[in-house]
């Protein structure tokens, strides 16, 4: 009740003030220019209704062209159809062209092992991009005039995102929150909060749809929105969200600066090597692929004669002289050069690579995206470990991992989807991957067996062997996922800490990998 009273006691901002605040933010951040074409993502909720209404009000003075796009996730029977009908009626009322597309979120969840939130987001942005490109191609001239995609994240979303990343142990990039612009995607409402939006809608007499999942305790972000942030505002500072957003801006600036310093260092001291059959990195006959670095900025990664960059190196003597935080950014950038992605790269992976600086020649660490870090005499190398699959796409399962103290008598799970491992027997950074030369696991009694020999003995078809996911600690395979674990990491009476690794049965990732029922 105290939280509610404080929120109700805040001074309400007028609709005209909200409009001026958003327009000022658009100018200051350079989000839009006169005459731009804007594709507005409209769910039917309060935030997106406010966004479309504001842009529609401003379009005459700016000369903008507007279209709306609505994505039906087909997750909430009745509500989903209601939202789609509402958006259609709203766009007709305010003379805004619109389109609606349905997507199969549950299908993607089953196929890729994603959460509903992540699968829905991926499909939404895929639809946004398709509609933006379709609009660009309508005139038939072949000239690409960038269409902007406006989404309705606001200041409170920003604060929630920063807290979410903070609680999960994110680095500076995550603490920088949501950018106002990324590529063609813009967020004009980041300068206003939820209360300003609701006041605007009330004053303008605008209706909106209420999404029941916003009140579900199933989602972590909802708990931050409904409980944690309001409690902070009530008990600590009623402007806590504003201050979190201000801190995020500084974090983002720091992240961008450190990333630029790492790139500068690598341009001067880094080494890049590609397939010997190619014409050399960025050489004659090569082409550049647009990738996205650890800072979220696009960068060019060379691919010559169809062969991509194979390894990147850094001089160890020079690297150890840098501050630790610069070392981590250099390592992340090298990983981005090779993989073009950073989603599954954690601080644990980066620190495992950085630890090689103080280890002997030949030490190595396996990493996501089929990468390996290796210490040579004078360099720290990050390199690709194998060739990509010739046919099809391999989807690795998403694992849920937690650590806890072990007490004798605890009942160890006996199913194919959950395994307990002795945490103190794990030596390096864990990775989920498919088999590699030299992979092995330990047998009862202390002997070891190669993964290749195991698969042959188990009569696993050759076509499936390269598709079976493995939980690896270097070449030591801790868990042949869906089958057995290594004796080398098994929980015993001497175990102090347990690492529980779980694959959700519903994610469908074990299907087609030759895993046991």
Short mmCIF file of N, CA and C in Angstrom, two decimals, residues 263-384:
data_model
loop_
_atom_site.label_atom_id
_atom_site.label_comp_id
_atom_site.label_asym_id
_atom_site.label_seq_id
_atom_site.Cartn_x
_atom_site.Cartn_y
_atom_site.Cartn_z
N UNK A 263 39.79 -2.49 -29.75
CA UNK A 263 39.91 -2.55 -31.20
C UNK A 263 41.19 -1.86 -31.67
N UNK A 264 41.51 -0.73 -31.05
CA UNK A 264 42.72 0.00 -31.41
C UNK A 264 43.97 -0.83 -31.10
N UNK A 265 43.96 -1.51 -29.94
CA UNK A 265 45.09 -2.35 -29.55
C UNK A 265 45.26 -3.50 -30.54
N UNK A 266 44.15 -4.12 -30.90
CA UNK A 266 44.22 -5.26 -31.81
C UNK A 266 44.66 -4.86 -33.21
N UNK A 267 44.27 -3.68 -33.66
CA UNK A 267 44.72 -3.22 -34.97
C UNK A 267 46.23 -3.04 -34.99
N UNK A 268 46.78 -2.67 -33.83
CA UNK A 268 48.23 -2.42 -33.76
C UNK A 268 49.02 -3.69 -33.48
N UNK A 269 48.51 -4.54 -32.59
CA UNK A 269 49.30 -5.69 -32.14
C UNK A 269 48.67 -7.05 -32.47
N UNK A 270 47.41 -7.07 -32.86
CA UNK A 270 46.74 -8.35 -33.10
C UNK A 270 47.16 -9.01 -34.41
N UNK A 271 46.95 -10.32 -34.46
CA UNK A 271 47.27 -11.11 -35.65
C UNK A 271 46.01 -11.86 -36.07
N UNK A 272 45.73 -11.86 -37.37
CA UNK A 272 44.59 -12.60 -37.90
C UNK A 272 45.08 -13.52 -39.02
N UNK A 273 44.65 -14.77 -38.97
CA UNK A 273 45.05 -15.74 -39.99
C UNK A 273 43.82 -16.48 -40.48
N UNK A 274 43.82 -16.79 -41.78
CA UNK A 274 42.70 -17.55 -42.33
C UNK A 274 43.21 -18.75 -43.10
N UNK A 275 42.29 -19.47 -43.69
CA UNK A 275 42.61 -20.69 -44.43
C UNK A 275 43.74 -20.45 -45.41
N UNK A 276 44.74 -21.34 -45.42
CA UNK A 276 45.89 -21.18 -46.31
C UNK A 276 45.50 -21.23 -47.77
N UNK A 277 44.32 -21.81 -48.08
CA UNK A 277 43.88 -21.89 -49.47
C UNK A 277 43.35 -20.57 -49.98
N UNK A 278 43.10 -19.64 -49.06
CA UNK A 278 42.55 -18.35 -49.46
C UNK A 278 43.66 -17.41 -49.89
N UNK A 279 43.27 -16.23 -50.32
CA UNK A 279 44.23 -15.26 -50.80
C UNK A 279 44.75 -14.34 -49.72
N UNK A 280 44.53 -14.71 -48.45
CA UNK A 280 45.01 -13.87 -47.36
C UNK A 280 43.92 -12.98 -46.82
N UNK A 281 44.08 -12.63 -45.58
CA UNK A 281 43.05 -11.83 -44.90
C UNK A 281 42.85 -10.50 -45.61
N UNK A 282 41.60 -10.26 -46.00
CA UNK A 282 41.22 -9.02 -46.67
C UNK A 282 41.97 -8.84 -47.99
N UNK A 283 42.49 -9.94 -48.51
CA UNK A 283 43.30 -9.84 -49.72
C UNK A 283 42.46 -9.83 -50.98
N UNK A 284 43.15 -9.93 -52.11
CA UNK A 284 42.48 -9.89 -53.40
C UNK A 284 41.53 -11.07 -53.51
N UNK A 285 40.34 -10.80 -53.99
CA UNK A 285 39.33 -11.85 -54.14
C UNK A 285 38.53 -12.10 -52.89
N UNK A 286 38.86 -11.42 -51.78
CA UNK A 286 38.13 -11.61 -50.54
C UNK A 286 36.89 -10.76 -50.50
N UNK A 287 35.98 -11.12 -49.62
CA UNK A 287 34.80 -10.30 -49.41
C UNK A 287 34.61 -10.10 -47.91
N UNK A 288 33.93 -9.04 -47.53
CA UNK A 288 33.74 -8.73 -46.13
C UNK A 288 32.32 -9.05 -45.70
N UNK A 289 32.22 -9.67 -44.55
CA UNK A 289 30.92 -10.01 -44.00
C UNK A 289 30.62 -9.08 -42.83
N UNK A 290 29.45 -8.51 -42.83
CA UNK A 290 29.05 -7.62 -41.75
C UNK A 290 28.67 -8.46 -40.54
N UNK A 291 29.40 -8.25 -39.45
CA UNK A 291 29.13 -8.95 -38.21
C UNK A 291 28.82 -7.92 -37.13
N UNK A 292 28.52 -8.40 -35.91
CA UNK A 292 28.25 -7.49 -34.80
C UNK A 292 29.18 -7.84 -33.66
N UNK A 293 29.93 -6.86 -33.19
CA UNK A 293 30.93 -7.08 -32.15
C UNK A 293 30.35 -7.14 -30.76
N UNK A 294 31.21 -7.28 -29.77
CA UNK A 294 30.78 -7.40 -28.38
C UNK A 294 30.16 -6.11 -27.86
N UNK A 295 30.44 -5.00 -28.51
CA UNK A 295 29.85 -3.73 -28.09
C UNK A 295 28.54 -3.45 -28.79
N UNK A 296 28.05 -4.41 -29.61
CA UNK A 296 26.81 -4.23 -30.33
C UNK A 296 26.97 -3.49 -31.63
N UNK A 297 28.20 -3.00 -31.91
CA UNK A 297 28.44 -2.25 -33.14
C UNK A 297 28.82 -3.21 -34.26
N UNK A 298 28.43 -2.90 -35.50
CA UNK A 298 28.81 -3.77 -36.61
C UNK A 298 30.28 -3.62 -36.92
N UNK A 299 30.91 -4.72 -37.36
CA UNK A 299 32.28 -4.64 -37.83
C UNK A 299 32.42 -5.57 -39.02
N UNK A 300 33.49 -5.42 -39.78
CA UNK A 300 33.70 -6.22 -40.97
C UNK A 300 34.65 -7.37 -40.67
N UNK A 301 34.21 -8.55 -41.00
CA UNK A 301 35.04 -9.73 -40.82
C UNK A 301 35.30 -10.32 -42.20
N UNK A 302 36.56 -10.56 -42.52
CA UNK A 302 36.90 -10.96 -43.87
C UNK A 302 36.55 -12.42 -44.14
N UNK A 303 36.17 -12.68 -45.36
CA UNK A 303 35.98 -14.04 -45.85
C UNK A 303 36.53 -14.06 -47.27
N UNK A 304 37.62 -14.74 -47.47
CA UNK A 304 38.24 -14.75 -48.78
C UNK A 304 38.04 -16.12 -49.43
N UNK A 305 37.60 -16.11 -50.69
CA UNK A 305 37.38 -17.34 -51.45
C UNK A 305 36.46 -18.31 -50.68
N UNK A 306 35.52 -17.76 -49.93
CA UNK A 306 34.59 -18.59 -49.19
C UNK A 306 35.16 -19.18 -47.92
N UNK A 307 36.41 -18.83 -47.56
CA UNK A 307 37.03 -19.35 -46.35
C UNK A 307 37.09 -18.25 -45.30
N UNK A 308 36.58 -18.52 -44.12
CA UNK A 308 36.51 -17.48 -43.10
C UNK A 308 37.76 -17.48 -42.24
N UNK A 309 37.87 -16.46 -41.42
CA UNK A 309 38.99 -16.31 -40.50
C UNK A 309 39.09 -17.53 -39.60
N UNK A 310 40.28 -18.10 -39.49
CA UNK A 310 40.48 -19.33 -38.73
C UNK A 310 41.00 -19.09 -37.33
N UNK A 311 41.85 -18.07 -37.15
CA UNK A 311 42.35 -17.81 -35.81
C UNK A 311 42.82 -16.37 -35.66
N UNK A 312 42.82 -15.92 -34.40
CA UNK A 312 43.28 -14.58 -34.07
C UNK A 312 44.23 -14.70 -32.89
N UNK A 313 45.29 -13.91 -32.91
CA UNK A 313 46.29 -14.01 -31.86
C UNK A 313 46.67 -12.66 -31.28
N UNK A 314 47.17 -12.69 -30.05
CA UNK A 314 47.63 -11.48 -29.38
C UNK A 314 48.96 -11.78 -28.70
N UNK A 315 49.90 -10.84 -28.80
CA UNK A 315 51.22 -10.98 -28.19
C UNK A 315 51.08 -11.01 -26.67
N UNK A 316 51.53 -12.10 -26.05
CA UNK A 316 51.35 -12.29 -24.62
C UNK A 316 52.11 -11.24 -23.81
N UNK A 317 53.36 -10.94 -24.17
CA UNK A 317 54.16 -9.99 -23.41
C UNK A 317 53.52 -8.61 -23.39
N UNK A 318 52.90 -8.22 -24.51
CA UNK A 318 52.25 -6.91 -24.57
C UNK A 318 50.89 -6.94 -23.87
N UNK A 319 50.17 -8.06 -24.01
CA UNK A 319 48.83 -8.15 -23.44
C UNK A 319 48.86 -8.11 -21.91
N UNK A 320 49.86 -8.77 -21.30
CA UNK A 320 49.91 -8.81 -19.84
C UNK A 320 50.21 -7.44 -19.24
N UNK A 321 50.72 -6.52 -20.03
CA UNK A 321 51.00 -5.17 -19.54
C UNK A 321 49.74 -4.30 -19.45
N UNK A 322 48.68 -4.73 -20.11
CA UNK A 322 47.44 -3.96 -20.11
C UNK A 322 46.65 -4.21 -18.82
N UNK A 323 45.77 -3.26 -18.49
CA UNK A 323 44.89 -3.44 -17.35
C UNK A 323 43.97 -4.64 -17.59
N UNK A 324 43.55 -5.28 -16.52
CA UNK A 324 42.72 -6.49 -16.65
C UNK A 324 41.47 -6.24 -17.49
N UNK A 325 40.82 -5.10 -17.29
CA UNK A 325 39.57 -4.86 -18.01
C UNK A 325 39.82 -4.71 -19.51
N UNK A 326 40.95 -4.14 -19.89
CA UNK A 326 41.30 -4.04 -21.31
C UNK A 326 41.59 -5.43 -21.87
N UNK A 327 42.25 -6.26 -21.07
CA UNK A 327 42.51 -7.64 -21.50
C UNK A 327 41.21 -8.37 -21.82
N UNK A 328 40.19 -8.18 -20.96
CA UNK A 328 38.92 -8.88 -21.20
C UNK A 328 38.24 -8.37 -22.47
N UNK A 329 38.32 -7.08 -22.74
CA UNK A 329 37.71 -6.54 -23.95
C UNK A 329 38.46 -7.01 -25.20
N UNK A 330 39.76 -7.12 -25.10
CA UNK A 330 40.55 -7.62 -26.24
C UNK A 330 40.16 -9.07 -26.54
N UNK A 331 40.03 -9.88 -25.50
CA UNK A 331 39.65 -11.28 -25.69
C UNK A 331 38.26 -11.39 -26.29
N UNK A 332 37.31 -10.60 -25.78
CA UNK A 332 35.95 -10.63 -26.33
C UNK A 332 35.94 -10.23 -27.80
N UNK A 333 36.74 -9.22 -28.16
CA UNK A 333 36.77 -8.79 -29.55
C UNK A 333 37.36 -9.87 -30.46
N UNK A 334 38.38 -10.58 -29.99
CA UNK A 334 38.96 -11.68 -30.77
C UNK A 334 37.92 -12.78 -30.99
N UNK A 335 37.13 -13.06 -29.95
CA UNK A 335 36.08 -14.07 -30.09
C UNK A 335 35.02 -13.62 -31.09
N UNK A 336 34.72 -12.31 -31.07
CA UNK A 336 33.73 -11.78 -32.01
C UNK A 336 34.26 -11.85 -33.43
N UNK A 337 35.54 -11.59 -33.63
CA UNK A 337 36.14 -11.71 -34.97
C UNK A 337 35.86 -13.10 -35.55
N UNK A 338 36.04 -14.11 -34.71
CA UNK A 338 35.96 -15.49 -35.20
C UNK A 338 34.53 -16.01 -35.31
N UNK A 339 33.67 -15.61 -34.38
CA UNK A 339 32.32 -16.18 -34.34
C UNK A 339 31.24 -15.27 -34.88
N UNK A 340 31.49 -13.95 -34.81
CA UNK A 340 30.46 -13.00 -35.22
C UNK A 340 29.31 -12.92 -34.24
N UNK A 341 29.48 -13.47 -33.04
CA UNK A 341 28.41 -13.47 -32.05
C UNK A 341 29.02 -13.44 -30.66
N UNK A 342 28.21 -13.06 -29.68
CA UNK A 342 28.72 -13.00 -28.31
C UNK A 342 27.69 -13.43 -27.27
N UNK A 343 26.52 -13.91 -27.72
CA UNK A 343 25.41 -14.18 -26.81
C UNK A 343 25.76 -15.20 -25.72
N UNK A 344 26.47 -16.27 -26.10
CA UNK A 344 26.76 -17.33 -25.14
C UNK A 344 28.13 -17.20 -24.49
N UNK A 345 28.80 -16.07 -24.72
CA UNK A 345 30.10 -15.83 -24.11
C UNK A 345 29.88 -15.17 -22.76
N UNK A 346 30.26 -15.85 -21.70
CA UNK A 346 30.09 -15.33 -20.35
C UNK A 346 31.41 -14.82 -19.80
N UNK A 347 31.33 -14.15 -18.65
CA UNK A 347 32.54 -13.68 -17.99
C UNK A 347 33.43 -14.85 -17.61
N UNK A 348 32.83 -16.00 -17.29
CA UNK A 348 33.61 -17.19 -16.94
C UNK A 348 34.46 -17.64 -18.12
N UNK A 349 33.90 -17.58 -19.33
CA UNK A 349 34.67 -17.95 -20.52
C UNK A 349 35.84 -17.00 -20.73
N UNK A 350 35.57 -15.71 -20.60
CA UNK A 350 36.62 -14.71 -20.82
C UNK A 350 37.73 -14.88 -19.78
N UNK A 351 37.36 -15.08 -18.52
CA UNK A 351 38.37 -15.24 -17.47
C UNK A 351 39.16 -16.53 -17.65
N UNK A 352 38.51 -17.57 -18.16
CA UNK A 352 39.24 -18.82 -18.43
C UNK A 352 40.30 -18.60 -19.49
N UNK A 353 39.96 -17.81 -20.52
CA UNK A 353 40.94 -17.49 -21.56
C UNK A 353 42.04 -16.62 -20.98
N UNK A 354 41.67 -15.62 -20.20
CA UNK A 354 42.66 -14.69 -19.64
C UNK A 354 43.63 -15.42 -18.71
N UNK A 355 43.15 -16.48 -18.05
CA UNK A 355 44.02 -17.23 -17.13
C UNK A 355 45.16 -17.92 -17.87
N UNK A 356 44.99 -18.14 -19.18
CA UNK A 356 46.05 -18.77 -19.97
C UNK A 356 47.30 -17.91 -20.05
N UNK A 357 47.14 -16.61 -19.80
CA UNK A 357 48.30 -15.71 -19.86
C UNK A 357 49.35 -16.10 -18.81
N UNK A 358 48.90 -16.69 -17.73
CA UNK A 358 49.82 -17.07 -16.67
C UNK A 358 50.13 -18.55 -16.63
N UNK A 359 49.74 -19.27 -17.68
CA UNK A 359 49.96 -20.71 -17.70
C UNK A 359 51.03 -21.10 -18.72
N UNK A 360 51.39 -22.36 -18.69
CA UNK A 360 52.49 -22.84 -19.54
C UNK A 360 52.03 -23.02 -20.99
N UNK A 361 53.02 -23.11 -21.87
CA UNK A 361 52.76 -23.30 -23.30
C UNK A 361 51.98 -24.60 -23.52
N UNK A 362 50.97 -24.53 -24.38
CA UNK A 362 50.19 -25.71 -24.72
C UNK A 362 48.86 -25.80 -23.98
N UNK A 363 48.68 -25.05 -22.90
CA UNK A 363 47.41 -25.06 -22.18
C UNK A 363 46.31 -24.46 -23.06
N UNK A 364 45.09 -24.98 -22.94
CA UNK A 364 44.00 -24.53 -23.80
C UNK A 364 42.66 -24.60 -23.10
N UNK A 365 41.68 -23.88 -23.66
CA UNK A 365 40.33 -23.81 -23.11
C UNK A 365 39.35 -23.89 -24.26
N UNK A 366 38.32 -24.74 -24.14
CA UNK A 366 37.27 -24.80 -25.14
C UNK A 366 36.22 -23.75 -24.85
N UNK A 367 35.65 -23.19 -25.92
CA UNK A 367 34.72 -22.06 -25.81
C UNK A 367 33.49 -22.30 -26.67
N UNK A 368 32.44 -21.49 -26.47
CA UNK A 368 31.26 -21.60 -27.35
C UNK A 368 31.62 -21.31 -28.80
N UNK A 369 30.69 -21.65 -29.71
CA UNK A 369 30.82 -21.40 -31.15
C UNK A 369 31.96 -22.20 -31.79
N UNK A 370 32.34 -23.32 -31.16
CA UNK A 370 33.39 -24.14 -31.74
C UNK A 370 34.75 -23.48 -31.71
N UNK A 371 35.01 -22.65 -30.72
CA UNK A 371 36.30 -21.97 -30.61
C UNK A 371 37.15 -22.60 -29.51
N UNK A 372 38.45 -22.38 -29.61
CA UNK A 372 39.38 -22.85 -28.59
C UNK A 372 40.44 -21.77 -28.37
N UNK A 373 40.76 -21.52 -27.11
CA UNK A 373 41.86 -20.61 -26.78
C UNK A 373 43.08 -21.45 -26.43
N UNK A 374 44.25 -21.02 -26.91
CA UNK A 374 45.46 -21.81 -26.70
C UNK A 374 46.65 -20.89 -26.43
N UNK A 375 47.48 -21.27 -25.48
CA UNK A 375 48.68 -20.51 -25.16
C UNK A 375 49.87 -21.10 -25.91
N UNK A 376 50.49 -20.31 -26.77
CA UNK A 376 51.72 -20.73 -27.43
C UNK A 376 52.89 -20.03 -26.73
N UNK A 377 54.07 -20.14 -27.28
CA UNK A 377 55.25 -19.57 -26.62
C UNK A 377 55.13 -18.07 -26.44
N UNK A 378 54.70 -17.37 -27.48
CA UNK A 378 54.66 -15.92 -27.40
C UNK A 378 53.29 -15.31 -27.65
N UNK A 379 52.29 -16.15 -27.93
CA UNK A 379 50.97 -15.60 -28.27
C UNK A 379 49.84 -16.34 -27.56
N UNK A 380 48.73 -15.58 -27.39
CA UNK A 380 47.46 -16.17 -26.97
C UNK A 380 46.62 -16.29 -28.23
N UNK A 381 46.28 -17.54 -28.59
CA UNK A 381 45.53 -17.77 -29.83
C UNK A 381 44.09 -18.13 -29.52
N UNK A 382 43.16 -17.60 -30.30
CA UNK A 382 41.79 -18.08 -30.34
C UNK A 382 41.56 -18.61 -31.73
N UNK A 383 41.08 -19.84 -31.83
CA UNK A 383 40.99 -20.47 -33.14
C UNK A 383 39.76 -21.35 -33.25
N UNK A 384 39.33 -21.54 -34.49
CA UNK A 384 38.22 -22.45 -34.76
C UNK A 384 38.73 -23.87 -34.69
#
